[in-house]
Coordinates of C-alpha atoms in Angstrom, one line a residue:
Chain A
M1272 CA 4.8 -7.6 -12.5
T1273 CA 6.4 -8.7 -9.4
Y1274 CA 7.3 -7.5 -6.1
C1275 CA 10.6 -8.6 -4.3
V1276 CA 12.3 -6.9 -1.4
A1277 CA 15.6 -7.6 0.4
L1278 CA 16.4 -5.9 3.8
K1279 CA 20.0 -5.6 5.1
L1280 CA 19.6 -5.8 9.0
A1281 CA 22.5 -5.6 11.5
S1282 CA 22.1 -9.3 12.2
G1283 CA 21.7 -10.5 8.6
L1284 CA 19.6 -10.3 5.3
V1285 CA 15.9 -11.1 4.7
F1286 CA 14.6 -11.8 1.2
A1287 CA 10.9 -11.9 0.1
S1288 CA 9.5 -12.4 -3.3
D1289 CA 6.0 -12.8 -4.8
T1290 CA 5.3 -15.7 -7.2
R1291 CA 2.9 -14.3 -9.7
T1292 CA 3.7 -14.1 -13.3
N1293 CA 1.4 -12.9 -16.0
A1294 CA 1.3 -12.2 -19.8
G1295 CA -1.9 -10.4 -19.8
V1296 CA -4.4 -10.7 -17.0
D1297 CA -5.9 -14.1 -18.7
N1298 CA -2.2 -15.8 -18.5
V1299 CA -1.3 -16.1 -14.9
A1300 CA 1.0 -18.6 -13.4
V1301 CA 3.0 -19.3 -10.3
F1302 CA 6.9 -19.1 -10.6
R1303 CA 9.4 -19.0 -8.0
K1304 CA 11.4 -15.7 -8.1
M1305 CA 13.8 -16.6 -5.4
H1306 CA 17.0 -18.7 -6.2
T1307 CA 19.8 -19.7 -3.7
F1308 CA 23.3 -21.0 -4.6
E1309 CA 24.8 -22.5 -1.4
V1310 CA 28.0 -24.2 -0.4
P1311 CA 27.4 -24.9 3.4
G1312 CA 30.2 -23.2 5.4
E1313 CA 31.5 -21.6 2.5
R1314 CA 29.0 -19.2 0.7
L1315 CA 25.3 -18.4 0.4
I1316 CA 24.0 -16.3 -2.4
T1317 CA 20.3 -15.5 -3.0
I1318 CA 19.0 -14.0 -6.1
L1319 CA 15.4 -12.3 -6.4
T1320 CA 14.3 -11.6 -10.1
A1321 CA 11.8 -9.3 -11.7
G1322 CA 11.1 -8.6 -15.4
N1323 CA 10.8 -10.8 -18.3
L1324 CA 10.3 -14.3 -17.1
A1325 CA 12.3 -16.0 -20.1
T1326 CA 15.1 -13.4 -19.4
T1327 CA 15.2 -14.3 -15.8
Q1328 CA 14.8 -18.2 -15.9
L1329 CA 17.7 -18.3 -18.7
T1330 CA 19.9 -16.2 -16.5
I1331 CA 19.5 -18.5 -13.5
S1332 CA 19.8 -21.4 -15.6
E1333 CA 23.0 -20.3 -17.1
L1334 CA 24.4 -19.6 -13.7
E1335 CA 23.3 -23.1 -12.6
E1336 CA 24.6 -24.8 -15.8
R1337 CA 28.0 -23.2 -15.6
S1338 CA 28.5 -24.1 -12.0
K1339 CA 27.8 -27.9 -12.9
A1340 CA 29.9 -28.0 -16.2
A1341 CA 32.0 -25.1 -16.1
M1342 CA 34.0 -25.8 -19.3
E1343 CA 36.0 -22.6 -20.2
R1344 CA 34.3 -20.0 -18.3
H1345 CA 35.5 -19.5 -14.9
P1346 CA 34.7 -18.5 -12.1
T1347 CA 31.3 -20.1 -11.8
I1348 CA 28.9 -18.7 -9.2
L1349 CA 30.2 -21.4 -6.8
E1350 CA 33.7 -20.1 -7.2
T1351 CA 33.7 -16.3 -7.0
V1352 CA 36.2 -14.9 -4.5
S1353 CA 33.9 -12.2 -3.3
M1354 CA 30.3 -10.9 -3.4
F1355 CA 31.6 -7.9 -5.7
Q1356 CA 32.7 -10.5 -8.3
T1357 CA 29.6 -12.5 -7.8
A1358 CA 27.5 -9.4 -8.7
Q1359 CA 29.6 -8.8 -11.6
L1360 CA 29.2 -12.3 -12.9
I1361 CA 25.4 -12.2 -12.4
G1362 CA 25.3 -8.8 -14.0
D1363 CA 27.3 -10.1 -16.9
T1364 CA 25.3 -13.0 -17.5
L1365 CA 22.1 -10.9 -17.3
R1366 CA 23.2 -8.3 -19.9
Q1367 CA 24.4 -11.2 -22.2
V1368 CA 21.0 -12.9 -22.0
I1369 CA 19.1 -9.5 -22.7
S1370 CA 21.4 -8.4 -25.4
R1371 CA 21.1 -11.9 -27.1
N1372 CA 17.4 -11.9 -27.2
A1373 CA 17.1 -8.1 -28.1
T1374 CA 19.4 -8.5 -31.3
S1375 CA 18.3 -11.9 -32.4
G1376 CA 16.1 -10.7 -35.1
Q1377 CA 12.7 -11.2 -33.3
K1378 CA 11.0 -8.3 -31.8
A1379 CA 8.6 -8.6 -28.9
D1380 CA 5.9 -6.0 -27.8
S1381 CA 7.4 -6.0 -24.4
T1382 CA 11.1 -5.7 -23.7
F1383 CA 13.3 -8.5 -22.4
N1384 CA 14.6 -6.3 -19.5
A1385 CA 14.9 -7.8 -16.1
T1386 CA 16.2 -6.3 -12.7
L1387 CA 17.8 -8.7 -10.0
I1388 CA 18.6 -8.3 -6.2
V1389 CA 21.6 -10.3 -5.2
G1390 CA 22.6 -10.9 -1.4
G1391 CA 24.7 -13.3 0.6
Q1392 CA 28.1 -13.8 2.0
I1393 CA 31.3 -15.7 1.0
N1394 CA 33.7 -17.0 3.8
G1395 CA 36.1 -14.4 5.0
H1396 CA 34.1 -11.5 3.7
P1397 CA 31.1 -9.4 4.9
P1398 CA 27.7 -10.0 3.8
R1399 CA 26.6 -7.8 0.9
L1400 CA 23.4 -6.8 -0.8
F1401 CA 23.2 -5.7 -4.5
L1402 CA 20.5 -4.3 -7.0
I1403 CA 21.4 -5.3 -10.6
Y1404 CA 20.2 -3.4 -13.3
P1405 CA 19.4 -4.8 -17.0
E1406 CA 22.4 -3.0 -18.2
G1407 CA 24.5 -5.6 -15.8
N1408 CA 25.9 -2.6 -13.8
F1409 CA 24.6 -2.6 -10.0
I1410 CA 24.5 -0.6 -6.8
E1411 CA 25.1 -1.8 -3.2
A1412 CA 23.0 -1.4 0.0
S1413 CA 24.3 0.9 2.5
D1414 CA 23.2 2.3 5.9
D1415 CA 21.4 5.1 4.2
T1416 CA 19.6 3.0 1.8
P1417 CA 19.4 -0.5 3.6
F1418 CA 16.9 -2.3 1.6
F1419 CA 16.0 -2.7 -2.2
Q1420 CA 12.7 -3.3 -3.8
I1421 CA 12.2 -4.5 -7.4
G1422 CA 8.9 -4.8 -9.7
E1423 CA 6.0 -2.7 -8.2
T1424 CA 7.7 -1.0 -5.5
K1425 CA 5.6 2.1 -5.0
Y1426 CA 2.4 0.8 -2.9
G1427 CA 4.7 -1.1 -0.4
K1428 CA 7.4 1.5 0.0
P1429 CA 5.9 4.2 2.4
I1430 CA 5.7 1.4 5.4
L1431 CA 9.3 0.3 4.6
V1432 CA 10.5 3.8 4.9
R1433 CA 8.6 4.6 8.2
A1434 CA 9.2 1.3 9.9
F1435 CA 12.5 -0.2 9.0
D1436 CA 15.1 -0.4 11.7
K1437 CA 18.2 -2.1 11.0
D1438 CA 18.2 -3.5 14.6
M1439 CA 14.7 -5.2 14.1
S1440 CA 14.5 -9.0 14.7
F1441 CA 14.1 -11.3 11.8
E1442 CA 10.6 -11.8 12.9
A1443 CA 9.7 -8.1 13.1
A1444 CA 11.3 -7.8 9.5
V1445 CA 9.1 -10.5 8.2
K1446 CA 6.1 -8.6 9.6
L1447 CA 7.3 -5.6 8.0
L1448 CA 7.7 -7.3 4.7
L1449 CA 4.1 -8.9 4.8
V1450 CA 2.6 -5.7 5.5
S1451 CA 4.6 -4.1 2.6
F1452 CA 3.4 -7.1 0.3
D1453 CA -0.2 -6.9 1.5
S1454 CA -0.4 -3.2 0.6
T1455 CA 1.0 -4.2 -2.9
I1456 CA -1.0 -7.2 -3.6
K1457 CA -4.3 -5.2 -2.6
A1458 CA -3.5 -2.7 -5.1
N1459 CA -2.0 -4.6 -8.2
L1460 CA -3.4 -7.7 -9.5
S1461 CA -0.1 -8.7 -11.0
V1462 CA 1.4 -9.2 -7.8
G1463 CA 0.1 -12.4 -5.8
P1464 CA 0.8 -14.9 -3.0
P1465 CA 2.4 -17.2 -2.1
I1466 CA 5.2 -15.2 -0.8
D1467 CA 8.8 -16.7 -0.5
V1468 CA 10.6 -15.7 2.6
Q1469 CA 14.1 -16.5 3.6
F1470 CA 16.5 -15.3 6.3
Y1471 CA 20.3 -15.2 6.2
V1472 CA 22.1 -15.0 9.6
N1473 CA 25.5 -13.2 9.3
D1474 CA 28.4 -15.5 9.3
S1475 CA 26.4 -18.6 9.1
L1476 CA 27.4 -19.2 5.6
K1477 CA 24.4 -21.6 5.1
R1478 CA 20.6 -21.1 4.3
G1479 CA 18.5 -19.8 7.2
Y1480 CA 15.1 -20.2 7.8
D1481 CA 13.1 -20.4 4.3
T1482 CA 9.4 -20.7 4.1
R1483 CA 6.7 -20.1 1.7
I1484 CA 3.5 -18.1 3.0
R1485 CA 0.3 -18.8 1.3
A1486 CA -2.8 -16.6 1.0
D1487 CA -4.7 -18.5 3.6
D1488 CA -1.8 -18.4 6.0
P1489 CA -3.2 -17.7 9.5
Y1490 CA -0.6 -15.0 10.4
F1491 CA -0.8 -13.4 7.0
M1492 CA -4.5 -13.0 7.2
K1493 CA -4.4 -11.8 10.8
L1494 CA -1.8 -9.3 9.8
S1495 CA -3.7 -8.2 6.7
T1496 CA -6.8 -7.5 8.7
G1497 CA -5.1 -6.2 11.7
W1498 CA -3.0 -3.6 9.7
G1499 CA -6.2 -2.4 7.9
E1500 CA -7.9 -1.8 11.2
A1501 CA -4.8 -0.3 12.8
L1502 CA -4.7 2.3 9.7
R1503 CA -8.3 3.3 10.3
D1504 CA -7.8 3.6 14.1
A1505 CA -4.7 5.7 13.5
F1506 CA -6.6 7.8 11.1
Q1507 CA -9.5 8.3 13.3
H1508 CA -7.4 9.5 16.1
L1509 CA -5.8 12.2 14.1
P1510 CA -7.5 15.7 14.4
D1511 CA -9.7 16.8 11.6
Y1512 CA -8.9 19.8 9.5
E1513 CA -10.4 23.1 10.9
R1514 CA -11.4 25.9 8.6
S1515 CA -9.5 29.0 9.3
Chain B
M645 CA 4.5 14.8 -12.1
T646 CA 1.4 16.0 -10.3
Y647 CA -1.1 14.6 -7.5
C648 CA -4.7 15.5 -7.7
V649 CA -7.5 13.9 -6.1
A650 CA -11.4 14.5 -6.0
L651 CA -13.8 12.8 -3.5
K652 CA -17.4 12.4 -4.1
L653 CA -19.1 12.5 -0.5
A654 CA -22.8 12.1 0.3
S655 CA -22.8 15.8 1.2
G656 CA -20.8 17.2 -1.9
L657 CA -17.3 17.2 -3.4
V658 CA -14.0 17.8 -2.2
F659 CA -11.0 18.6 -4.7
A660 CA -7.2 18.9 -4.1
S661 CA -4.2 19.5 -6.1
D662 CA -0.6 20.0 -5.7
T663 CA 1.1 22.9 -7.4
R664 CA 4.7 21.5 -8.5
T665 CA 5.5 21.3 -12.2
N666 CA 8.8 20.2 -13.4
A667 CA 10.7 19.9 -16.7
G668 CA 13.6 17.9 -15.3
V669 CA 14.6 18.3 -11.7
D670 CA 16.4 21.4 -12.2
N671 CA 13.4 23.2 -13.8
V672 CA 10.8 23.3 -11.0
A673 CA 8.0 25.8 -10.7
V674 CA 4.6 26.6 -8.9
F675 CA 1.4 26.5 -11.2
R676 CA -2.0 26.3 -10.0
K677 CA -3.9 22.9 -11.3
M678 CA -7.3 23.6 -9.9
H679 CA -9.5 25.9 -12.1
T680 CA -13.1 26.8 -11.3
F681 CA -15.9 28.1 -13.6
E682 CA -18.7 29.4 -11.7
V683 CA -22.1 31.3 -12.1
P684 CA -23.6 31.6 -8.6
G685 CA -26.7 30.0 -8.2
E686 CA -26.6 28.4 -11.5
R687 CA -23.4 26.3 -12.0
L688 CA -20.0 25.5 -10.3
I689 CA -17.5 23.4 -12.3
T690 CA -14.0 22.8 -11.0
I691 CA -11.3 21.0 -13.2
L692 CA -8.1 19.4 -11.9
T693 CA -5.3 19.0 -14.4
A694 CA -2.4 16.5 -14.6
G695 CA 0.1 16.1 -17.6
N696 CA 1.9 18.5 -20.1
L697 CA 1.6 21.9 -18.6
A698 CA 1.4 23.4 -22.2
T699 CA -1.7 21.2 -22.9
T700 CA -3.5 21.8 -19.7
Q701 CA -3.0 25.6 -19.9
L702 CA -4.2 25.9 -23.4
T703 CA -7.2 23.6 -22.6
I704 CA -8.1 25.8 -19.7
S705 CA -7.4 28.9 -21.7
E706 CA -9.7 27.9 -24.7
L707 CA -12.5 27.0 -22.3
E708 CA -12.2 30.6 -20.7
E709 CA -11.8 32.3 -24.0
R710 CA -14.8 30.8 -25.6
S711 CA -17.0 31.7 -22.5
K712 CA -15.9 35.3 -23.0
A713 CA -16.1 35.5 -26.8
A714 CA -18.2 32.5 -27.8
M715 CA -18.3 33.5 -31.7
E716 CA -19.7 30.7 -33.5
R717 CA -18.9 27.7 -31.0
H718 CA -21.6 26.9 -28.8
P719 CA -22.3 26.0 -25.9
T720 CA -19.6 27.4 -24.0
I721 CA -18.5 26.1 -20.6
L722 CA -20.9 28.5 -18.9
E723 CA -23.9 27.4 -21.2
T724 CA -23.6 23.7 -21.1
V725 CA -27.1 22.3 -20.0
S726 CA -25.7 19.3 -17.8
M727 CA -22.5 18.0 -16.3
F728 CA -22.5 15.3 -18.9
Q729 CA -22.6 17.8 -21.7
T730 CA -19.8 19.7 -19.8
A731 CA -17.5 16.6 -19.6
Q732 CA -18.1 16.3 -23.4
L733 CA -17.2 19.8 -24.2
I734 CA -14.1 19.6 -21.8
G735 CA -13.1 16.3 -23.5
D736 CA -13.3 17.7 -26.9
T737 CA -11.3 20.7 -26.1
L738 CA -8.6 18.5 -24.4
R739 CA -8.4 16.1 -27.5
Q740 CA -8.3 18.9 -30.1
V741 CA -5.4 20.6 -28.1
I742 CA -3.5 17.4 -27.8
S743 CA -4.0 16.4 -31.4
R744 CA -3.2 20.0 -32.9
N745 CA 0.3 19.6 -31.3
A746 CA 0.9 16.0 -31.9
T747 CA 0.3 16.5 -35.6
S748 CA 1.9 20.0 -36.2
G749 CA 5.3 18.8 -37.4
Q750 CA 7.3 19.4 -34.1
K751 CA 8.2 16.6 -32.0
A752 CA 8.8 16.6 -28.3
D753 CA 10.7 14.1 -26.2
S754 CA 7.8 13.8 -23.8
T755 CA 4.1 13.4 -25.1
F756 CA 1.5 16.1 -25.1
N757 CA -0.9 14.1 -23.0
A758 CA -3.0 15.2 -20.1
T759 CA -5.8 14.0 -17.9
L760 CA -8.3 15.9 -16.1
I761 CA -10.8 15.6 -13.3
V762 CA -14.0 17.4 -13.7
G763 CA -16.7 17.7 -11.0
G764 CA -19.5 20.0 -10.0
Q765 CA -23.1 20.9 -10.4
I766 CA -25.5 22.6 -12.7
N767 CA -28.9 23.8 -11.5
G768 CA -31.5 21.3 -11.6
H769 CA -29.3 18.3 -12.0
P770 CA -27.4 16.3 -9.4
P771 CA -23.7 16.9 -8.8
R772 CA -21.3 14.6 -10.8
L773 CA -17.6 13.6 -10.9
F774 CA -15.7 12.7 -14.2
L775 CA -12.3 11.6 -15.0
I776 CA -11.3 12.6 -18.7
Y777 CA -8.8 10.8 -20.7
P778 CA -6.3 12.3 -23.2
E779 CA -8.5 10.7 -26.1
G780 CA -11.4 13.1 -24.9
N781 CA -13.5 10.1 -23.5
F782 CA -14.3 10.1 -19.8
I783 CA -15.8 7.9 -16.9
E784 CA -18.0 8.9 -13.9
A785 CA -17.4 8.3 -10.4
S786 CA -20.0 5.9 -8.5
D787 CA -20.6 4.4 -5.3
D788 CA -18.2 1.8 -6.2
T789 CA -15.4 4.1 -7.2
P790 CA -16.3 7.3 -5.2
F791 CA -13.2 9.1 -5.9
F792 CA -10.6 9.9 -8.5
Q793 CA -6.7 10.3 -8.7
I794 CA -4.5 11.6 -11.4
G795 CA -0.7 12.1 -11.8
E796 CA 1.3 10.2 -9.3
T797 CA -1.6 7.9 -7.8
K798 CA 0.1 4.9 -6.3
Y799 CA 1.8 6.1 -3.0
G800 CA -1.5 7.8 -1.8
K801 CA -3.8 5.4 -2.8
P802 CA -3.6 2.6 0.0
I803 CA -5.0 5.1 2.6
L804 CA -7.8 6.5 0.4
V805 CA -9.0 2.8 -0.1
R806 CA -8.8 2.1 3.5
A807 CA -10.2 5.1 5.1
F808 CA -12.7 6.8 2.6
D809 CA -16.1 6.9 3.7
K810 CA -18.8 8.8 1.8
D811 CA -20.5 9.9 5.0
M812 CA -17.3 11.5 6.3
S813 CA -17.4 15.4 6.9
F814 CA -15.5 17.8 4.8
E815 CA -12.9 18.3 7.5
A816 CA -12.2 14.7 7.6
A817 CA -11.9 14.4 4.0
V818 CA -9.4 17.1 4.1
K819 CA -7.4 15.1 6.7
L820 CA -7.6 12.1 4.5
L821 CA -6.6 14.1 1.4
L822 CA -3.5 15.6 3.4
V823 CA -2.3 12.3 4.7
S824 CA -2.6 10.7 1.0
F825 CA -0.6 14.0 -0.3
D826 CA 1.9 13.6 2.5
S827 CA 2.8 10.1 1.6
T828 CA 3.0 11.2 -2.1
I829 CA 5.3 14.2 -1.4
K830 CA 7.6 12.0 0.8
A831 CA 8.0 9.6 -2.0
N832 CA 8.1 11.6 -5.3
L833 CA 10.2 14.9 -5.6
S834 CA 7.9 15.9 -8.6
V835 CA 4.8 16.4 -6.3
G836 CA 5.0 19.3 -4.0
P837 CA 3.0 21.9 -1.8
P838 CA 1.3 24.1 -1.5
I839 CA -1.9 22.1 -1.9
D840 CA -4.9 23.7 -3.2
V841 CA -8.2 22.5 -1.4
Q842 CA -12.0 23.3 -2.4
F843 CA -15.1 22.0 -0.9
Y844 CA -18.3 22.0 -3.0
V845 CA -21.5 21.7 -1.0
N846 CA -24.2 19.8 -2.8
D847 CA -27.1 22.0 -4.3
S848 CA -25.1 25.4 -3.1
L849 CA -24.3 26.2 -6.8
K850 CA -21.4 28.3 -5.7
R851 CA -17.8 27.9 -4.6
G852 CA -17.6 26.5 -1.0
Y853 CA -14.3 26.7 1.2
D854 CA -11.4 27.2 -0.9
T855 CA -7.9 27.5 0.5
R856 CA -4.3 26.9 -0.2
I857 CA -2.2 24.8 2.4
R858 CA 1.4 25.6 2.5
A859 CA 4.3 23.2 3.5
D860 CA 4.7 25.1 6.8
D861 CA 0.9 25.2 7.6
P862 CA 0.8 24.1 11.4
Y863 CA -1.9 21.6 10.7
F864 CA -0.3 20.0 7.7
M865 CA 2.9 19.7 9.8
K866 CA 1.2 18.2 12.7
L867 CA -0.7 15.8 10.6
S868 CA 2.5 14.7 8.7
T869 CA 4.4 14.0 12.1
G870 CA 1.3 12.5 13.8
W871 CA 0.6 10.1 10.7
G872 CA 4.3 9.0 11.0
E873 CA 4.1 8.2 14.5
A874 CA 0.8 6.5 14.4
L875 CA 2.0 4.2 11.5
R876 CA 4.9 3.1 13.5
D877 CA 2.7 2.5 16.7
A878 CA 0.2 0.6 14.7
F879 CA 3.0 -1.4 13.2
Q880 CA 4.6 -2.1 16.7
H881 CA 1.4 -3.4 18.1
L882 CA 0.8 -6.0 15.5
P883 CA 2.2 -9.3 16.5
D884 CA 5.6 -10.3 14.9
Y885 CA 6.0 -13.4 12.6
E886 CA 6.7 -16.7 14.4
R887 CA 8.7 -19.4 12.8
S888 CA 6.9 -22.7 12.5

């Protein structure tokens, strides 16, 4: 499993992804699930991946390879003219990778499916955020649905729904994401730190703040403890049920 | 889907279940998922059900029928000598119902599976709480795992893990359960009020407080609003992330 979230704020985009992959509980590894394609001053595209690791790695590799040696296939991910076209290109690549594995004669116990979040901005266009399905089609974040989650989404959703505010600062957004990740990590062994976090500031057209938060990060540890205590406090202060 | 929870407190057992069943989002109905078998002064057995409605109804009906007209099959659910034997009887009945449907020639899109929570006490024995799987086998609640959830368990689990205390009062336990149900109801359309709640006081050997909490119950509405505000407050008071 995996947990990745992207938020669309008024001031920009925030991405976060865990790094645990597992094939069974006895085969656990750390892989980066956040991938950025950048031409400073022209475009910034960040992809978060969830699902079959072979599928997501091959999808990212194909996008990279084509951008280096494009051959007959254009446009590459560094040439698309809009975020919409970028999402189409990534969706097509994902679908082709999945269908190639699914029909190649071999069968696997688990499916080859994967789901991606793609966000960023291309010069002259507004920033956009998409969720891409294994079938290659996609939906876009809006004011009504200003964030996307992929992977193990349930445990971390309640706090996102209750505390998200599109005018929050990047620093408050990272706090929100880390609380959401903490709830998920506590409940699902297949989601684990370190957590990659990236900001994109609207119209900057370059990578913003980008960091990896480890399990022993002092802020993350303080937040995890503090949130647990705050939840218990909040619960204690609500009135008990009264028998009628 | 469904959401049912049972807690094992130092002073007794608390049961809660939602009442929504659905076959598709356009076929929604209210059914009771909490069933009690009682011989006052001798035994109290409460069953919570999740899964295929035909399976759970037939399982409960068979248990009822046999207790009225036992014929050759003994013991019935009103005759078992211990909660362990009760769990075995219910597990066997559930497995037989499922396998009869699964092998009867007809195929259904969804499976006939169901999962049950069984708790109660029989005179001369301690109160016990079991989770029964579709295969008919079961596990028992312990000090390490003092509660069971069935159905849509993920959204409502974080608060149970953080705020459960085996020495809490029945009234505080109902508050905890209603917060857990509120988070689940807000996130999953297939879980819905009214919510059935029942207490069992250890060694009372009879049904304790038993009520149905509706969506417009003033306490439930106050708790839902209050919990949302308390979560946002708690979140606001945690320190924001600081860029290093």
